[in-house]
Short mmCIF file of C-alpha atoms in Angstrom, two decimals:
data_model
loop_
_atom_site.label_atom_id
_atom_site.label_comp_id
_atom_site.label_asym_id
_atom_site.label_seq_id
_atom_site.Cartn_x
_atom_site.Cartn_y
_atom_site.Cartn_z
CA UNK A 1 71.42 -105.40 -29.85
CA UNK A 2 67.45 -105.85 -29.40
CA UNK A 3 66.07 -107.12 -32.74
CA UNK A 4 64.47 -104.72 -34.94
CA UNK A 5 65.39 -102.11 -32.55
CA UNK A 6 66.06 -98.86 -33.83
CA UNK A 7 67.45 -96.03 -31.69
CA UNK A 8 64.82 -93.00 -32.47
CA UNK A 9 65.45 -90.88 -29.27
CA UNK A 10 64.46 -91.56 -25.43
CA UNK A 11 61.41 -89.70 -25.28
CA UNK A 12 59.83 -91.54 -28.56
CA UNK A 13 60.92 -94.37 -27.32
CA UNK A 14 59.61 -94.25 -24.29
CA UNK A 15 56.30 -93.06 -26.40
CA UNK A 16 56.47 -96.13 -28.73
CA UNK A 17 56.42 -98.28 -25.60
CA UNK A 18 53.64 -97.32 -24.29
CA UNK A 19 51.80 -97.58 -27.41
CA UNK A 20 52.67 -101.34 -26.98
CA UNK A 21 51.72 -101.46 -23.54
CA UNK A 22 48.39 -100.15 -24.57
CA UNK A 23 48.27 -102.69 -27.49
CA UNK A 24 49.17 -105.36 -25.09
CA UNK A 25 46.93 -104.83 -22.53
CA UNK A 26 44.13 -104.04 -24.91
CA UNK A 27 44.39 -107.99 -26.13
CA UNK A 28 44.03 -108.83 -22.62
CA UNK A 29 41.25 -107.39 -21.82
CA UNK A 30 43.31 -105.13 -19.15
CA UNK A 31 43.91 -101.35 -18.68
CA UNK A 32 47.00 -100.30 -19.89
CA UNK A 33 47.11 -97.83 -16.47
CA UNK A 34 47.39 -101.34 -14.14
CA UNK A 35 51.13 -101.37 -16.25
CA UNK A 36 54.14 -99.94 -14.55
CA UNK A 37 56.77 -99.22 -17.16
CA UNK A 38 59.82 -99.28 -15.09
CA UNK A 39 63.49 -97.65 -16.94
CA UNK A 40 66.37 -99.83 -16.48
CA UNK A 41 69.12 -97.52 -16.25
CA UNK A 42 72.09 -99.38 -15.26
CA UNK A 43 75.21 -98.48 -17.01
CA UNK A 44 73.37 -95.03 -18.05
CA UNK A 45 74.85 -91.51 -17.01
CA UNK A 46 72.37 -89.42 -15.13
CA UNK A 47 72.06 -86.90 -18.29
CA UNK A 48 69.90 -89.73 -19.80
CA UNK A 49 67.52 -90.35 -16.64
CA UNK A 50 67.26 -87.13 -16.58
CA UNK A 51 65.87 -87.21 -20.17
CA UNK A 52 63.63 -90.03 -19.48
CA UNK A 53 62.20 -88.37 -16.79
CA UNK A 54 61.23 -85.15 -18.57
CA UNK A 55 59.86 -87.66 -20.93
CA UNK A 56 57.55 -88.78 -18.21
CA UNK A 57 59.12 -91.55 -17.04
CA UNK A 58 59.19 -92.08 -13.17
CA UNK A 59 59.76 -95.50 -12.20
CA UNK A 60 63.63 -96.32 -12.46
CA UNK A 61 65.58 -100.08 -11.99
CA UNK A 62 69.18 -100.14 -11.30
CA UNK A 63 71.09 -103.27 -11.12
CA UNK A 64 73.98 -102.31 -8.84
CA UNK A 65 74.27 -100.14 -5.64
CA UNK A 66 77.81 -99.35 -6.09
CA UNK A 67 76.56 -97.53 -9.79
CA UNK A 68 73.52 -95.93 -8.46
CA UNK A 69 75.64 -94.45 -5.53
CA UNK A 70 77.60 -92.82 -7.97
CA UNK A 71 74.58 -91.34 -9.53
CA UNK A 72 71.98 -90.83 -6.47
CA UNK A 73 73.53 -87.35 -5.39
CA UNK A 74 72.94 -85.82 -8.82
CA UNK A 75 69.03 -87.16 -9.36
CA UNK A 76 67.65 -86.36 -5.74
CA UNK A 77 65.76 -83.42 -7.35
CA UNK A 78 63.42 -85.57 -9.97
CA UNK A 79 60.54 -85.10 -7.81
CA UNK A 80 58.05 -88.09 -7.23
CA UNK A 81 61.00 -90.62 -8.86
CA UNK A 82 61.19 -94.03 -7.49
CA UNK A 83 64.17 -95.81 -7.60
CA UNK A 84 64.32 -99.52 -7.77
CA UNK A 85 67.62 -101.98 -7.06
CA UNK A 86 66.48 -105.08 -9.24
CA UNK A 87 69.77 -106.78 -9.34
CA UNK A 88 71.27 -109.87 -7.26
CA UNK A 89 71.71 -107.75 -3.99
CA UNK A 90 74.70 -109.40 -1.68
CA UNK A 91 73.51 -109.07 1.98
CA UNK A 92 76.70 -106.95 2.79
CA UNK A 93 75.34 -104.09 0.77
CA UNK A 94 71.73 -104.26 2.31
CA UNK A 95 72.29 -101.27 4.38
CA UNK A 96 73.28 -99.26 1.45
CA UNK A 97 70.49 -100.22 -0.26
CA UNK A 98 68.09 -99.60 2.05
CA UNK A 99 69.61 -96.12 1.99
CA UNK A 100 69.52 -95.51 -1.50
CA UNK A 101 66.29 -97.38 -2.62
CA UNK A 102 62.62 -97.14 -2.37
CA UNK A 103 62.19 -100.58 -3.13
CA UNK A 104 64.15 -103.91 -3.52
CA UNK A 105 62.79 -106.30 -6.45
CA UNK A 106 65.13 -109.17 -5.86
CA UNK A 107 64.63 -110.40 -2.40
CA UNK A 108 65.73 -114.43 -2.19
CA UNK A 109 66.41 -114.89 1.41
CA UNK A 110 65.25 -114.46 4.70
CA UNK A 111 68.63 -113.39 5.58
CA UNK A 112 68.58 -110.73 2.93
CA UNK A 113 65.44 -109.77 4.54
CA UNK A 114 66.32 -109.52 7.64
CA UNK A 115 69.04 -107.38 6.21
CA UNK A 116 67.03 -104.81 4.82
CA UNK A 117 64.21 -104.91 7.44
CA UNK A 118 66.94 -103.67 10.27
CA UNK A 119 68.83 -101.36 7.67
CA UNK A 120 65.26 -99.93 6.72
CA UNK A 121 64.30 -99.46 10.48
CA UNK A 122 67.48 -97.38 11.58
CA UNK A 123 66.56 -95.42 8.23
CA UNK A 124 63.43 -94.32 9.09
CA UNK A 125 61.86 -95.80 6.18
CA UNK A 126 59.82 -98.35 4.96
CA UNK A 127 61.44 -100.38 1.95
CA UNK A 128 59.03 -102.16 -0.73
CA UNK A 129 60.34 -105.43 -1.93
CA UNK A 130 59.40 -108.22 -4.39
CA UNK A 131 60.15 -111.73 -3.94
CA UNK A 132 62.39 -112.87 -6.80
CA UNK A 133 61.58 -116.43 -8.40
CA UNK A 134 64.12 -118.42 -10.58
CA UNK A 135 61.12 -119.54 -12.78
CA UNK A 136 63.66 -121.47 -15.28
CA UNK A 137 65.81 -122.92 -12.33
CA UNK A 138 68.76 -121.40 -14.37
CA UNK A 139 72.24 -122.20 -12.27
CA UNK A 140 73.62 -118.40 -13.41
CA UNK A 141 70.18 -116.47 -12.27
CA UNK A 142 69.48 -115.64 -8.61
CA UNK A 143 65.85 -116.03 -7.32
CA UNK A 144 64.44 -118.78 -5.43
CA UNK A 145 62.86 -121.87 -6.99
CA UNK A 146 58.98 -122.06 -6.99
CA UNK A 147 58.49 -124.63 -4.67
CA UNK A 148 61.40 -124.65 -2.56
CA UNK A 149 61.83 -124.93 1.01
CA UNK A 150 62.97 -121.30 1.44
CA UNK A 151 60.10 -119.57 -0.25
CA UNK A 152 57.80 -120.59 2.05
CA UNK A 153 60.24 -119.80 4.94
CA UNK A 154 59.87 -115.88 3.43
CA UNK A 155 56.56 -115.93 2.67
CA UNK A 156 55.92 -117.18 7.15
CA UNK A 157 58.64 -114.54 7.96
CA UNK A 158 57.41 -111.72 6.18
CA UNK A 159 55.10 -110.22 9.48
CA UNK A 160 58.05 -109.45 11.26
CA UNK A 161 59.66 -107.49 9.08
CA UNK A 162 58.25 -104.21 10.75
CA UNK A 163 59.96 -101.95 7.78
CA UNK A 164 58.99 -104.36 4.78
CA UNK A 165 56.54 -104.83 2.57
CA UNK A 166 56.49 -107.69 0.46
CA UNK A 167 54.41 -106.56 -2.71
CA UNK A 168 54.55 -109.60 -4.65
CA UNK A 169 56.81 -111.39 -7.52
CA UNK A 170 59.92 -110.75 -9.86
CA UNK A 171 61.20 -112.77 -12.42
CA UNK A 172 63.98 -112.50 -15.22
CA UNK A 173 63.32 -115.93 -17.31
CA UNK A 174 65.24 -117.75 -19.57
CA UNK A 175 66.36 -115.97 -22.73
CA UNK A 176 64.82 -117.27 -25.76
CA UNK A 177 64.85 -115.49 -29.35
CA UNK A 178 60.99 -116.14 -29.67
CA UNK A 179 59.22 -114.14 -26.71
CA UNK A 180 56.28 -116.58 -27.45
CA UNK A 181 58.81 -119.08 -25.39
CA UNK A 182 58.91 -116.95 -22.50
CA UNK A 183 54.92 -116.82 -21.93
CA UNK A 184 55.07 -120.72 -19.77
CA UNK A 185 57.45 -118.93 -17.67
CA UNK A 186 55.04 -115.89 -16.96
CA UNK A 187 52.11 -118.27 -16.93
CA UNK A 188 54.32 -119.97 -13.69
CA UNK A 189 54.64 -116.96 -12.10
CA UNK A 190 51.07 -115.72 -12.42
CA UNK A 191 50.34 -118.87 -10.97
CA UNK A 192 52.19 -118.65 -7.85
CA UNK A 193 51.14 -115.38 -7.54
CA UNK A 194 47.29 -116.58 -7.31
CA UNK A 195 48.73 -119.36 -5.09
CA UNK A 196 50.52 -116.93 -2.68
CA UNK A 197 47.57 -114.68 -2.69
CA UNK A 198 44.76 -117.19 -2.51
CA UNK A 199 46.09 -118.53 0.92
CA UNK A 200 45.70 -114.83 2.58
CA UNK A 201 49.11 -115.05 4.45
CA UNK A 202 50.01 -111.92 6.98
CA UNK A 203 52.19 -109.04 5.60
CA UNK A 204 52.08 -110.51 2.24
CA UNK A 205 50.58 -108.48 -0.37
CA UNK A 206 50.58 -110.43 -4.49
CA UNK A 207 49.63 -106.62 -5.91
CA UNK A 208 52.82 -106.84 -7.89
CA UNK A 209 54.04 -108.82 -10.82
CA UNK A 210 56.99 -107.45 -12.14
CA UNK A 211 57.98 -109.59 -15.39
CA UNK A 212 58.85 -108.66 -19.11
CA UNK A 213 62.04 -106.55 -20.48
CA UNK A 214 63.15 -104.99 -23.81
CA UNK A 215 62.29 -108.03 -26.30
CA UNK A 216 59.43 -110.02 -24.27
CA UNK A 217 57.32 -107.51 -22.66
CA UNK A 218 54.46 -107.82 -24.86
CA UNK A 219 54.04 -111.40 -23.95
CA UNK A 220 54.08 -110.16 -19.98
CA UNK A 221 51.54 -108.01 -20.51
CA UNK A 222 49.52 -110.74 -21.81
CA UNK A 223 50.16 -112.85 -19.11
CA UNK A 224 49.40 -110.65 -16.56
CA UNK A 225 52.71 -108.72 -16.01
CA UNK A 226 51.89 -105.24 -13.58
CA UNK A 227 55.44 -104.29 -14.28
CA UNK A 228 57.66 -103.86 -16.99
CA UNK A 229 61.29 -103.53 -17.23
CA UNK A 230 62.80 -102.27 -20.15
CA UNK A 231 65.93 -101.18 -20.61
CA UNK A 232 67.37 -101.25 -24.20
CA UNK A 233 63.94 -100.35 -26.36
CA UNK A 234 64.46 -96.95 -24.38
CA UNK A 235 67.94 -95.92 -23.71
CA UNK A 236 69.85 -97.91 -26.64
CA UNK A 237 72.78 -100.50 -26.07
CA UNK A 238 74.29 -99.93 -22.68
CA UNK A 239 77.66 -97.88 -22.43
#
């Protein structure tokens, strides 16, 4: 259970949240409208996204295809809803994926690319992804180290992905009890963003930094975070 969390209903959670955001930003000197508060809904029945999204919420994460296949037929009419897969994605289910998604936020191959590029491109569509980064280098966390070998061999490939486009960076860092202890983490990945970005590579695009969850995103915010995910502050312990 999140610390000092306190169930008090979806939609004043959701409200409560976005004071923070505000609060956040407001310390940073940035507008709390640059901050995408993203639901992470994985292991959550549609009845509840449902209730998030009357609440306002629009932007959903969803950690495996499998569970959000189960739930996709009953959600298609929440107008304007994006759906997000944000969990380790397994190259065998790119097609699915690329059928179900708007966007993929854990990208960390070029074969996974190349996955979703050709899945996107029989589906019509054009698929918004995120690089994912392994800032802590963590053995159980997928992502690609900062300065490996294979980033860069993404970050060349990315222009000819015709149905991609590569948005910017994800990260899920180390847990820590403090969220002060996350903030080097974020500061690494704000840094490669301005890295990425600062070289003015084709088909790349460092518009998005999606980093900060239930019990850290405060400190994200701070550090320059576009994106929240946040899963327990709204919905409660998963089911």
């Amino acid at each position: 259970m999140l610390c000092g969390f306190v169930f008090m209903g979806i939609a004043k959670n959701i409200a409560a949240i976005r004071e923070r955001i505000g609060a956040s930003a407001r310390r940073a000197g940035r507008d709390a409208g640059d901050v995408v508060l993203m639901g992470v809904t994985k292991t959550h029945p549609a009845e509840r996204i449902r209730e998030a999204y009357a609440a306002g919420l629009r932007v959903f994460g969803e950690n495996r295809v499998q569970e959000f296949a189960g739930k996709a037929a009953g959600l298609g009419d929440l107008a304007g809803a994006e759906w997000h897969m944000i969990g380790h994605l397994q190259t065998n289910k790119a097609g699915k994926a690329a059928e179900l998604f708007n966007a993929v936020d854990s990208v960390d191959s070029v074969k996974l690319a190349e996955k979703l590029d050709s899945a996107a491109r029989s589906a019509n569509k054009t698929l918004r992804v995120l690089i994912e980064i392994n800032v802590g280098g963590e053995a159980a966390k997928s992502g690609i180290a900062p300065g490996a070998r294979e980033l860069e061999e993404l970050l060349v490939a990315a222009p000819r992905f015709e149905a991609l486009d590569v948005c910017g960076l994800m990260t899920v860092p180390p847990f820590t009890e403090d969220p002060q202890d996350a903030r080097p983490y974020f500061q690494m990945l704000r840094r490669l963003r301005e890295s990425i970005a600062g070289r003015g590579m084709p088909a790349i695009q460092m518009d998005v930094l999606s980093m900060g969850m239930s019990h850290d995103f405060d400190v994200a915010i701070e550090e320059g975070s576009t994106c929240v995910r946040v899963g327990t502050a709204i919905f409660g312990d998963r089911e």
